[in-house]
mmCIF file of C-alpha atoms in Angstrom:
data_model
loop_
_atom_site.group_PDB
_atom_site.id
_atom_site.type_symbol
_atom_site.label_atom_id
_atom_site.label_comp_id
_atom_site.label_asym_id
_atom_site.label_seq_id
_atom_site.Cartn_x
_atom_site.Cartn_y
_atom_site.Cartn_z
ATOM 1 C CA ASN D 261 349.226 115.631 130.876
ATOM 2 C CA ILE D 262 345.337 115.255 128.172
ATOM 3 C CA THR D 263 343.548 112.985 129.047
ATOM 4 C CA THR D 264 341.603 111.176 125.832
ATOM 5 C CA ALA D 265 338.601 109.506 125.806
ATOM 6 C CA ASN D 266 339.278 106.403 123.724
ATOM 7 C CA ASP D 267 337.269 104.239 125.235
ATOM 8 C CA ALA D 268 333.016 103.467 127.193
ATOM 9 C CA GLU D 269 334.655 103.447 130.476
ATOM 10 C CA THR D 270 338.068 105.915 130.163
ATOM 11 C CA ARG D 271 334.880 108.316 128.539
ATOM 12 C CA PHE D 272 332.924 107.025 131.936
ATOM 13 C CA LYS D 273 335.614 107.908 134.622
ATOM 14 C CA LEU D 274 336.059 111.475 132.552
ATOM 15 C CA TRP D 275 333.044 112.885 132.596
ATOM 16 C CA LYS D 276 332.121 111.457 136.480
ATOM 17 C CA GLY D 277 334.783 113.401 136.958
ATOM 18 C CA ARG D 278 333.361 116.589 135.779
ATOM 19 C CA LYS D 279 330.506 115.506 136.955
ATOM 20 C CA ALA D 280 331.503 115.839 140.339
ATOM 21 C CA ALA D 281 333.687 118.679 140.997
ATOM 22 C CA PHE D 282 331.027 121.024 141.400
ATOM 23 C CA ALA D 283 330.328 120.187 144.270
ATOM 24 C CA ALA D 284 333.933 119.411 145.609
ATOM 25 C CA ALA D 285 333.775 122.821 145.231
ATOM 26 C CA GLY D 286 331.469 123.111 147.729
ATOM 27 C CA LYS D 287 332.985 120.529 149.925
ATOM 28 C CA ILE D 288 336.673 122.721 149.550
ATOM 29 C CA SER D 289 334.778 126.501 150.138
ATOM 30 C CA PRO D 290 331.001 128.379 151.580
ATOM 31 C CA ASN D 291 330.595 129.693 148.476
ATOM 32 C CA TYR D 292 331.368 129.432 144.897
ATOM 33 C CA PHE D 293 330.215 131.547 142.312
ATOM 34 C CA VAL D 294 330.339 130.138 138.670
ATOM 35 C CA GLN D 295 331.178 132.915 135.850
ATOM 36 C CA ASP D 296 329.458 130.571 131.485
ATOM 37 C CA GLY D 297 331.629 132.276 129.073
ATOM 38 C CA VAL D 298 333.325 130.732 126.119
ATOM 39 C CA ILE D 299 336.309 131.527 124.224
ATOM 40 C CA PRO D 300 338.247 130.423 120.914
ATOM 41 C CA ARG D 301 339.558 126.794 122.115
ATOM 42 C CA THR D 302 342.849 128.219 120.641
ATOM 43 C CA GLN D 303 342.457 130.643 123.760
ATOM 44 C CA LEU D 304 342.142 128.514 125.921
ATOM 45 C CA VAL D 305 346.027 128.584 127.766
ATOM 46 C CA TYR D 306 346.077 132.242 127.816
ATOM 47 C CA VAL D 307 342.269 132.210 129.265
ATOM 48 C CA LEU D 308 343.600 129.912 131.787
ATOM 49 C CA GLN D 309 347.131 131.808 133.155
ATOM 50 C CA GLU D 310 344.870 135.689 132.462
ATOM 51 C CA ILE D 311 342.219 133.170 135.516
ATOM 52 C CA LYS D 312 345.415 132.789 137.452
ATOM 53 C CA ALA D 313 346.278 136.285 137.505
ATOM 54 C CA LEU D 314 342.758 137.598 138.276
ATOM 55 C CA SER D 315 342.581 134.824 141.173
ATOM 56 C CA GLU D 316 345.624 135.540 143.610
ATOM 57 C CA LYS D 317 344.848 139.740 141.685
ATOM 58 C CA TYR D 318 342.342 139.166 143.978
ATOM 59 C CA GLY D 319 343.385 136.828 146.624
ATOM 60 C CA TYR D 320 340.035 134.228 146.291
ATOM 61 C CA LYS D 321 340.696 130.192 145.020
ATOM 62 C CA ILE D 322 338.847 129.792 140.974
ATOM 63 C CA ALA D 323 337.807 126.473 140.826
ATOM 64 C CA ASN D 324 338.106 126.116 135.982
ATOM 65 C CA VAL D 325 335.893 124.290 135.264
ATOM 66 C CA PHE D 326 335.733 123.220 131.623
ATOM 67 C CA HIS D 327 335.009 121.849 128.613
ATOM 68 C CA ALA D 328 338.022 122.076 126.887
ATOM 69 C CA GLY D 329 336.616 120.582 123.188
ATOM 70 C CA ASP D 330 333.774 123.552 122.372
ATOM 71 C CA GLY D 331 335.734 126.960 124.373
ATOM 72 C CA ASN D 332 332.483 126.659 126.987
ATOM 73 C CA LEU D 333 334.311 127.932 130.605
ATOM 74 C CA HIS D 334 332.612 127.282 134.110
ATOM 75 C CA PRO D 335 334.785 129.375 136.697
ATOM 76 C CA LEU D 336 333.985 128.515 140.005
ATOM 77 C CA ILE D 337 335.809 131.424 142.295
ATOM 78 C CA LEU D 338 335.689 130.365 146.273
ATOM 79 C CA TYR D 339 334.229 132.449 149.095
ATOM 80 C CA ASP D 340 333.119 132.850 152.214
ATOM 81 C CA ASN D 341 329.788 134.738 152.271
ATOM 82 C CA LYS D 342 330.503 135.701 155.499
ATOM 83 C CA VAL D 343 332.933 137.315 155.093
ATOM 84 C CA GLU D 344 331.750 141.637 154.474
ATOM 85 C CA GLY D 345 332.509 142.732 151.098
ATOM 86 C CA ALA D 346 333.363 139.187 149.516
ATOM 87 C CA TRP D 347 329.877 138.471 147.057
ATOM 88 C CA GLU D 348 330.552 142.280 145.453
ATOM 89 C CA GLU D 349 334.835 141.487 145.167
ATOM 90 C CA VAL D 350 333.899 138.005 143.199
ATOM 91 C CA GLU D 351 330.915 139.753 141.363
ATOM 92 C CA GLU D 352 333.914 142.095 140.260
ATOM 93 C CA LEU D 353 336.231 139.453 139.651
ATOM 94 C CA GLY D 354 334.117 137.267 137.947
ATOM 95 C CA GLY D 355 332.896 140.477 134.961
ATOM 96 C CA GLU D 356 336.791 140.780 134.727
ATOM 97 C CA ILE D 357 336.366 137.289 132.933
ATOM 98 C CA LEU D 358 333.785 138.536 131.186
ATOM 99 C CA LYS D 359 335.428 141.148 130.185
ATOM 100 C CA LEU D 360 338.475 138.819 129.730
ATOM 101 C CA CYS D 361 336.675 136.040 127.455
ATOM 102 C CA VAL D 362 335.238 138.973 125.419
ATOM 103 C CA ARG D 363 338.236 140.674 124.576
ATOM 104 C CA VAL D 364 340.432 137.187 122.941
ATOM 105 C CA GLY D 365 337.268 136.872 120.752
ATOM 106 C CA GLY D 366 334.633 134.682 122.696
ATOM 107 C CA SER D 367 330.899 134.897 124.261
ATOM 108 C CA LEU D 368 329.691 136.721 126.990
ATOM 109 C CA SER D 369 327.775 132.883 127.841
ATOM 110 C CA GLY D 370 328.565 129.808 126.533
ATOM 111 C CA GLU D 371 325.252 128.136 127.733
ATOM 112 C CA HIS D 372 323.230 129.612 130.364
ATOM 113 C CA GLY D 373 322.201 133.240 128.601
ATOM 114 C CA ILE D 374 322.658 136.714 129.231
ATOM 115 C CA GLY D 375 320.617 137.215 132.196
ATOM 116 C CA ILE D 376 320.392 140.285 135.567
ATOM 117 C CA ASP D 377 323.787 139.336 136.321
ATOM 118 C CA LYS D 378 325.579 139.979 132.011
ATOM 119 C CA ASN D 379 323.655 142.000 131.234
ATOM 120 C CA CYS D 380 325.779 145.222 131.926
ATOM 121 C CA TYR D 381 328.900 142.869 130.203
ATOM 122 C CA MET D 382 326.794 143.953 126.883
ATOM 123 C CA PRO D 383 328.010 147.000 125.218
ATOM 124 C CA ALA D 384 332.294 145.401 125.942
ATOM 125 C CA MET D 385 330.955 142.929 122.740
ATOM 126 C CA PHE D 386 328.131 144.941 121.381
ATOM 127 C CA ASN D 387 328.749 148.470 119.801
ATOM 128 C CA GLU D 388 325.894 151.050 120.534
ATOM 129 C CA ILE D 389 323.204 149.792 117.583
ATOM 130 C CA ASP D 390 323.823 145.731 117.856
ATOM 131 C CA LEU D 391 322.028 146.265 121.217
ATOM 132 C CA GLU D 392 319.074 148.600 119.765
ATOM 133 C CA THR D 393 318.622 146.137 117.263
ATOM 134 C CA MET D 394 318.185 143.383 119.403
ATOM 135 C CA GLY D 395 316.334 145.447 121.738
ATOM 136 C CA TYR D 396 313.842 145.696 118.398
ATOM 137 C CA VAL D 397 313.823 142.670 117.903
ATOM 138 C CA ARG D 398 312.594 141.602 121.245
ATOM 139 C CA ASP D 399 310.232 144.517 121.304
ATOM 140 C CA CYS D 400 308.346 142.778 117.994
ATOM 141 C CA PHE D 401 307.844 139.289 120.083
ATOM 142 C CA ASN D 402 307.549 141.252 123.302
ATOM 143 C CA PRO D 403 305.343 144.234 122.641
ATOM 144 C CA LYS D 404 303.949 145.522 125.737
ATOM 145 C CA GLY D 405 307.286 144.641 128.161
ATOM 146 C CA LEU D 406 305.099 141.403 129.271
ATOM 147 C CA ALA D 407 308.040 138.752 128.990
ATOM 148 C CA ASN D 408 310.859 138.862 131.394
ATOM 149 C CA PRO D 409 310.437 142.133 132.520
ATOM 150 C CA GLY D 410 313.562 144.125 133.405
ATOM 151 C CA LYS D 411 315.820 141.513 132.110
ATOM 152 C CA LEU D 412 317.950 141.057 129.484
ATOM 153 C CA PHE D 413 317.947 144.910 127.910
ATOM 154 C CA PRO D 414 316.993 146.972 131.038
ATOM 155 C CA THR D 415 315.554 150.639 131.001
ATOM 156 C CA PRO D 416 317.615 152.413 132.432
ATOM 157 C CA ARG D 417 321.017 151.082 130.774
ATOM 158 C CA SER D 418 323.273 151.529 133.679
ATOM 159 C CA CYS D 419 324.477 147.641 135.541
ATOM 160 C CA GLY D 420 324.289 149.252 138.428
ATOM 161 C CA GLU D 421 320.667 150.961 138.145
ATOM 162 C CA ALA D 422 319.597 148.000 136.051
ATOM 163 C CA ALA D 423 320.046 145.892 139.887
ATOM 164 C CA ASN D 424 317.254 148.612 141.049
ATOM 165 C CA ALA D 425 314.515 149.133 138.229
ATOM 166 C CA LYS D 426 311.392 149.040 139.830
ATOM 167 C CA ILE D 427 309.291 146.516 137.677
ATOM 168 C CA GLN D 428 305.314 146.974 137.866
ATOM 169 C CA GLY D 429 303.173 144.328 138.721
ATOM 170 C CA PHE D 430 300.328 143.864 136.676
ATOM 171 C CA ALA D 431 296.945 144.004 137.275
ATOM 172 C CA GLY D 432 296.908 140.282 139.821
ATOM 173 C CA VAL D 433 300.449 140.148 138.937
ATOM 174 C CA ASP D 434 302.915 139.827 141.480
ATOM 175 C CA VAL D 435 305.925 139.781 140.407
ATOM 176 C CA PHE D 436 308.978 139.870 142.490
#
């Protein structure tokens, strides 16, 4: 069933439920990992079915919170960080969801941008020339590499290495 907000009261109730979703997930699981991908709205049913299949494959429950009107997905992968290896599995599962978003014509991020955790998936969406061009544009505005060093376009450019990349500090500035 689809509920449409045709009046202020119904709109309020829908938003109240949406805003409570993250807190509700926190009550049913000690930890959750949230992703932020976007897909064409026409792919919503298919993507939710695929997320369910990934949930079953990896053995983690996923609470799907999303903006149906614009295709912005926030799947919350529920897990317990006390379980050895859970974080690594959840991170891999989150990556599979992002790659799914790209495969159906969507994007790695709907609202929150590409950071350290998503930069290794950029080649799923952009070719090497695109990435190189983006790096050149960034360098035009940040020629000394002082703004967010190591983020978005890390050097070296592989996912595992970027996470362990050493960032040089600057005189009088702590980098942590």
